[in-house]
Amino acid sequence: DLDMLLHPAQHFGPDSARSLATVVQDSLRRAFAELSRMLGPDPAGWRWGSIHVARATHPLASLLTTLPEACTTTLSAPRDGSGDTVCDTAYGPDFVQASGATFRVAIDVGGWDGSLAMNAPGQSGAMDSPHYTDLFDPWARGESFPLLFSRDRVDAVARKRIRLTPR
């Protein structure tokens, strides 16, 4: 596309400036009409996240056909970006995010308790757990949580302890 704009004569033949202007104007007119249809007539209210969303679906959703979809798919969350931006949020024809990292970690090897992480949609794959989707909205907003390492910091925020004892 950039090559067409930089070297129109190679792509549009004689009178390339007029041909290029016609193509650009027609493209903008069609794009505006499509966006108006999708987002409403007032561009001041247009938001990319209104159509570009993320939905977290349980990895076994296709096998859990007896469960309602609401049990295997979270609510939608608006997303920034695209497949060509930082924090990749590539999408398909329906604008639903199709790829991108759900797990992120930034380790501070000089101060382990300064590390950050994110694991969306939540810390549990169990649909009846309060941690099944508890990180989905913070993930969609680009947030992280402290990934603590030292015993005192972990103990200070622990909500539950599970002790596994071998037989």
PDB file of C-alpha atoms in Angstrom:
ATOM      1  CA  ASP A   1       0.000   0.000   0.000  1.00  0.00           C
ATOM      2  CA  LEU A   2       2.784   2.407   0.868  1.00  0.00           C
ATOM      3  CA  ASP A   3       4.528   1.623  -2.399  1.00  0.00           C
ATOM      4  CA  MET A   4       1.377   2.629  -4.303  1.00  0.00           C
ATOM      5  CA  LEU A   5       1.347   5.974  -2.497  1.00  0.00           C
ATOM      6  CA  LEU A   6       5.073   6.567  -2.949  1.00  0.00           C
ATOM      7  CA  HIS A   7       5.234   5.419  -6.590  1.00  0.00           C
ATOM      8  CA  PRO A   8       1.738   5.870  -8.047  1.00  0.00           C
ATOM      9  CA  ALA A   9       2.933   5.867 -11.667  1.00  0.00           C
ATOM     10  CA  GLN A  10       4.044   2.232 -11.326  1.00  0.00           C
ATOM     11  CA  HIS A  11       0.595   1.168 -10.155  1.00  0.00           C
ATOM     12  CA  PHE A  12      -1.890   3.551 -11.759  1.00  0.00           C
ATOM     13  CA  GLY A  13      -0.426   4.188 -15.188  1.00  0.00           C
ATOM     14  CA  PRO A  14      -0.798   7.507 -17.026  1.00  0.00           C
ATOM     15  CA  ASP A  15      -2.522  10.242 -15.057  1.00  0.00           C
ATOM     16  CA  SER A  16      -1.559   8.352 -11.900  1.00  0.00           C
ATOM     17  CA  ALA A  17      -2.126  11.357  -9.618  1.00  0.00           C
ATOM     18  CA  ARG A  18      -5.803  11.568 -10.608  1.00  0.00           C
ATOM     19  CA  SER A  19      -6.239   7.777 -10.410  1.00  0.00           C
ATOM     20  CA  LEU A  20      -4.613   7.679  -6.974  1.00  0.00           C
ATOM     21  CA  ALA A  21      -6.784  10.547  -5.727  1.00  0.00           C
ATOM     22  CA  THR A  22      -9.909   8.732  -6.963  1.00  0.00           C
ATOM     23  CA  VAL A  23      -8.909   5.481  -5.253  1.00  0.00           C
ATOM     24  CA  VAL A  24      -8.104   7.216  -1.957  1.00  0.00           C
ATOM     25  CA  GLN A  25     -11.311   9.280  -1.979  1.00  0.00           C
ATOM     26  CA  ASP A  26     -13.436   6.239  -2.842  1.00  0.00           C
ATOM     27  CA  SER A  27     -11.723   4.157  -0.125  1.00  0.00           C
ATOM     28  CA  LEU A  28     -12.277   6.857   2.493  1.00  0.00           C
ATOM     29  CA  ARG A  29     -15.908   7.304   1.470  1.00  0.00           C
ATOM     30  CA  ARG A  30     -16.575   3.543   1.707  1.00  0.00           C
ATOM     31  CA  ALA A  31     -14.685   3.206   5.003  1.00  0.00           C
ATOM     32  CA  PHE A  32     -16.638   6.102   6.518  1.00  0.00           C
ATOM     33  CA  ALA A  33     -19.935   4.570   5.383  1.00  0.00           C
ATOM     34  CA  GLU A  34     -19.021   1.187   6.864  1.00  0.00           C
ATOM     35  CA  LEU A  35     -17.884   2.714  10.158  1.00  0.00           C
ATOM     36  CA  SER A  36     -21.070   4.790  10.320  1.00  0.00           C
ATOM     37  CA  ARG A  37     -23.094   1.601   9.858  1.00  0.00           C
ATOM     38  CA  MET A  38     -21.106  -0.200  12.584  1.00  0.00           C
ATOM     39  CA  LEU A  39     -20.549   2.598  15.127  1.00  0.00           C
ATOM     40  CA  GLY A  40     -23.243   5.164  14.412  1.00  0.00           C
ATOM     41  CA  PRO A  41     -23.353   8.410  12.433  1.00  0.00           C
ATOM     42  CA  ASP A  42     -21.331  10.586  14.851  1.00  0.00           C
ATOM     43  CA  PRO A  43     -17.560   9.975  14.623  1.00  0.00           C
ATOM     44  CA  ALA A  44     -17.088  11.700  18.001  1.00  0.00           C
ATOM     45  CA  GLY A  45     -18.642   8.606  19.592  1.00  0.00           C
ATOM     46  CA  TRP A  46     -16.612   6.045  17.668  1.00  0.00           C
ATOM     47  CA  ARG A  47     -14.434   3.789  19.836  1.00  0.00           C
ATOM     48  CA  TRP A  48     -12.282   0.961  18.466  1.00  0.00           C
ATOM     49  CA  GLY A  49     -13.058  -1.110  21.576  1.00  0.00           C
ATOM     50  CA  SER A  50     -16.773  -0.960  20.716  1.00  0.00           C
ATOM     51  CA  ILE A  51     -16.215  -3.484  17.953  1.00  0.00           C
ATOM     52  CA  HIS A  52     -12.762  -4.935  18.735  1.00  0.00           C
ATOM     53  CA  VAL A  53     -13.316  -7.110  21.792  1.00  0.00           C
ATOM     54  CA  ALA A  54     -11.824 -10.087  23.583  1.00  0.00           C
ATOM     55  CA  ARG A  55     -13.762 -13.117  24.751  1.00  0.00           C
ATOM     56  CA  ALA A  56     -12.177 -15.780  26.880  1.00  0.00           C
ATOM     57  CA  THR A  57     -13.446 -19.249  26.078  1.00  0.00           C
ATOM     58  CA  HIS A  58     -12.682 -22.299  28.209  1.00  0.00           C
ATOM     59  CA  PRO A  59     -10.160 -24.550  26.379  1.00  0.00           C
ATOM     60  CA  LEU A  60     -12.596 -27.467  26.610  1.00  0.00           C
ATOM     61  CA  ALA A  61     -15.659 -25.471  25.501  1.00  0.00           C
ATOM     62  CA  SER A  62     -16.080 -27.492  22.303  1.00  0.00           C
ATOM     63  CA  LEU A  63     -16.342 -30.667  24.412  1.00  0.00           C
ATOM     64  CA  LEU A  64     -18.599 -29.177  27.094  1.00  0.00           C
ATOM     65  CA  THR A  65     -21.629 -28.995  24.809  1.00  0.00           C
ATOM     66  CA  THR A  66     -24.167 -29.741  27.568  1.00  0.00           C
ATOM     67  CA  LEU A  67     -23.222 -26.568  29.434  1.00  0.00           C
ATOM     68  CA  PRO A  68     -24.708 -23.176  28.551  1.00  0.00           C
ATOM     69  CA  GLU A  69     -22.325 -20.938  26.606  1.00  0.00           C
ATOM     70  CA  ALA A  70     -22.328 -18.494  29.535  1.00  0.00           C
ATOM     71  CA  CYS A  71     -20.442 -21.125  31.559  1.00  0.00           C
ATOM     72  CA  THR A  72     -17.648 -21.525  29.031  1.00  0.00           C
ATOM     73  CA  THR A  73     -17.298 -17.994  27.628  1.00  0.00           C
ATOM     74  CA  THR A  74     -16.769 -14.797  29.602  1.00  0.00           C
ATOM     75  CA  LEU A  75     -18.302 -11.457  28.860  1.00  0.00           C
ATOM     76  CA  SER A  76     -16.616  -9.380  26.201  1.00  0.00           C
ATOM     77  CA  ALA A  77     -14.022  -6.739  27.019  1.00  0.00           C
ATOM     78  CA  PRO A  78     -12.956  -3.867  24.743  1.00  0.00           C
ATOM     79  CA  ARG A  79      -9.448  -4.183  23.310  1.00  0.00           C
ATOM     80  CA  ASP A  80      -6.947  -1.727  21.916  1.00  0.00           C
ATOM     81  CA  GLY A  81      -4.561  -2.361  19.057  1.00  0.00           C
ATOM     82  CA  SER A  82      -4.414  -4.948  16.314  1.00  0.00           C
ATOM     83  CA  GLY A  83      -2.086  -7.602  14.987  1.00  0.00           C
ATOM     84  CA  ASP A  84       0.302  -4.834  13.915  1.00  0.00           C
ATOM     85  CA  THR A  85       0.679  -3.092  17.274  1.00  0.00           C
ATOM     86  CA  VAL A  86       2.466  -3.581  20.576  1.00  0.00           C
ATOM     87  CA  CYS A  87       0.455  -5.911  22.821  1.00  0.00           C
ATOM     88  CA  ASP A  88      -0.745  -7.892  19.798  1.00  0.00           C
ATOM     89  CA  THR A  89      -4.526  -8.158  19.623  1.00  0.00           C
ATOM     90  CA  ALA A  90      -5.053  -9.609  16.150  1.00  0.00           C
ATOM     91  CA  TYR A  91      -8.662 -10.203  15.141  1.00  0.00           C
ATOM     92  CA  GLY A  92     -10.763 -11.919  12.506  1.00  0.00           C
ATOM     93  CA  PRO A  93     -13.622 -10.646  10.321  1.00  0.00           C
ATOM     94  CA  ASP A  94     -15.892 -10.289  13.384  1.00  0.00           C
ATOM     95  CA  PHE A  95     -13.266  -8.075  15.152  1.00  0.00           C
ATOM     96  CA  VAL A  96     -13.105 -10.509  18.113  1.00  0.00           C
ATOM     97  CA  GLN A  97      -9.517 -10.892  19.292  1.00  0.00           C
ATOM     98  CA  ALA A  98      -8.114 -14.090  17.774  1.00  0.00           C
ATOM     99  CA  SER A  99      -4.549 -14.050  19.128  1.00  0.00           C
ATOM    100  CA  GLY A 100      -2.350 -12.377  21.683  1.00  0.00           C
ATOM    101  CA  ALA A 101      -0.743 -13.229  24.994  1.00  0.00           C
ATOM    102  CA  THR A 102      -2.943 -14.124  27.944  1.00  0.00           C
ATOM    103  CA  PHE A 103       0.071 -14.808  30.170  1.00  0.00           C
ATOM    104  CA  ARG A 104       2.610 -12.067  30.781  1.00  0.00           C
ATOM    105  CA  VAL A 105       5.448 -11.885  33.271  1.00  0.00           C
ATOM    106  CA  ALA A 106       8.135  -9.290  33.988  1.00  0.00           C
ATOM    107  CA  ILE A 107      10.733 -10.627  36.423  1.00  0.00           C
ATOM    108  CA  ASP A 108      12.823  -8.224  38.491  1.00  0.00           C
ATOM    109  CA  VAL A 109      15.936 -10.310  39.189  1.00  0.00           C
ATOM    110  CA  GLY A 110      17.380  -7.481  41.277  1.00  0.00           C
ATOM    111  CA  GLY A 111      14.324  -7.371  43.543  1.00  0.00           C
ATOM    112  CA  TRP A 112      12.179 -10.451  43.056  1.00  0.00           C
ATOM    113  CA  ASP A 113       9.172  -8.991  44.878  1.00  0.00           C
ATOM    114  CA  GLY A 114       9.071  -6.212  42.269  1.00  0.00           C
ATOM    115  CA  SER A 115       8.069  -8.738  39.583  1.00  0.00           C
ATOM    116  CA  LEU A 116       4.724  -8.443  37.788  1.00  0.00           C
ATOM    117  CA  ALA A 117       2.490 -10.996  36.087  1.00  0.00           C
ATOM    118  CA  MET A 118      -0.860 -11.534  34.416  1.00  0.00           C
ATOM    119  CA  ASN A 119      -2.675 -14.786  33.673  1.00  0.00           C
ATOM    120  CA  ALA A 120      -6.026 -14.338  32.000  1.00  0.00           C
ATOM    121  CA  PRO A 121      -8.851 -15.077  32.211  1.00  0.00           C
ATOM    122  CA  GLY A 122      -8.014 -16.152  35.788  1.00  0.00           C
ATOM    123  CA  GLN A 123      -5.884 -18.307  38.018  1.00  0.00           C
ATOM    124  CA  SER A 124      -8.247 -21.297  37.855  1.00  0.00           C
ATOM    125  CA  GLY A 125      -9.622 -23.411  35.042  1.00  0.00           C
ATOM    126  CA  ALA A 126     -12.490 -24.541  37.272  1.00  0.00           C
ATOM    127  CA  MET A 127     -15.696 -22.847  36.144  1.00  0.00           C
ATOM    128  CA  ASP A 128     -17.135 -22.764  39.675  1.00  0.00           C
ATOM    129  CA  SER A 129     -14.066 -21.037  41.124  1.00  0.00           C
ATOM    130  CA  PRO A 130     -14.109 -17.310  41.948  1.00  0.00           C
ATOM    131  CA  HIS A 131     -10.717 -17.237  40.203  1.00  0.00           C
ATOM    132  CA  TYR A 132     -12.032 -18.598  36.902  1.00  0.00           C
ATOM    133  CA  THR A 133     -12.345 -15.145  35.285  1.00  0.00           C
ATOM    134  CA  ASP A 134     -11.158 -12.792  38.028  1.00  0.00           C
ATOM    135  CA  LEU A 135      -8.220 -11.531  35.953  1.00  0.00           C
ATOM    136  CA  PHE A 136     -10.018 -11.117  32.629  1.00  0.00           C
ATOM    137  CA  ASP A 137     -10.985  -7.445  33.019  1.00  0.00           C
ATOM    138  CA  PRO A 138      -7.598  -6.358  34.469  1.00  0.00           C
ATOM    139  CA  TRP A 139      -5.882  -8.260  31.621  1.00  0.00           C
ATOM    140  CA  ALA A 140      -8.058  -6.508  29.034  1.00  0.00           C
ATOM    141  CA  ARG A 141      -7.063  -3.155  30.545  1.00  0.00           C
ATOM    142  CA  GLY A 142      -3.353  -4.076  30.297  1.00  0.00           C
ATOM    143  CA  GLU A 143      -2.868  -4.341  34.044  1.00  0.00           C
ATOM    144  CA  SER A 144      -0.667  -6.720  36.044  1.00  0.00           C
ATOM    145  CA  PHE A 145      -0.503  -8.059  39.588  1.00  0.00           C
ATOM    146  CA  PRO A 146       2.530  -8.357  41.885  1.00  0.00           C
ATOM    147  CA  LEU A 147       4.292 -11.691  41.492  1.00  0.00           C
ATOM    148  CA  LEU A 148       5.688 -11.993  44.989  1.00  0.00           C
ATOM    149  CA  PHE A 149       8.531 -14.311  45.967  1.00  0.00           C
ATOM    150  CA  SER A 150       9.692 -13.664  49.542  1.00  0.00           C
ATOM    151  CA  ARG A 151       7.919 -15.662  52.274  1.00  0.00           C
ATOM    152  CA  ASP A 152       6.859 -12.607  54.304  1.00  0.00           C
ATOM    153  CA  ARG A 153       5.336 -10.827  51.265  1.00  0.00           C
ATOM    154  CA  VAL A 154       3.541 -13.999  50.124  1.00  0.00           C
ATOM    155  CA  ASP A 155       2.209 -14.707  53.630  1.00  0.00           C
ATOM    156  CA  ALA A 156       1.016 -11.092  53.936  1.00  0.00           C
ATOM    157  CA  VAL A 157      -1.351 -11.439  50.960  1.00  0.00           C
ATOM    158  CA  ALA A 158      -2.238 -15.146  51.145  1.00  0.00           C
ATOM    159  CA  ARG A 159      -5.969 -15.791  51.347  1.00  0.00           C
ATOM    160  CA  LYS A 160      -5.867 -19.551  51.545  1.00  0.00           C
ATOM    161  CA  ARG A 161      -3.257 -22.189  52.181  1.00  0.00           C
ATOM    162  CA  ILE A 162      -3.523 -25.700  50.803  1.00  0.00           C
ATOM    163  CA  ARG A 163      -1.201 -28.232  52.387  1.00  0.00           C
ATOM    164  CA  LEU A 164      -0.463 -31.357  50.335  1.00  0.00           C
ATOM    165  CA  THR A 165       0.827 -34.230  52.451  1.00  0.00           C
ATOM    166  CA  PRO A 166       2.059 -37.406  50.789  1.00  0.00           C
ATOM    167  CA  ARG A 167       0.867 -40.699  52.262  1.00  0.00           C
TER     168      ARG A 167
END
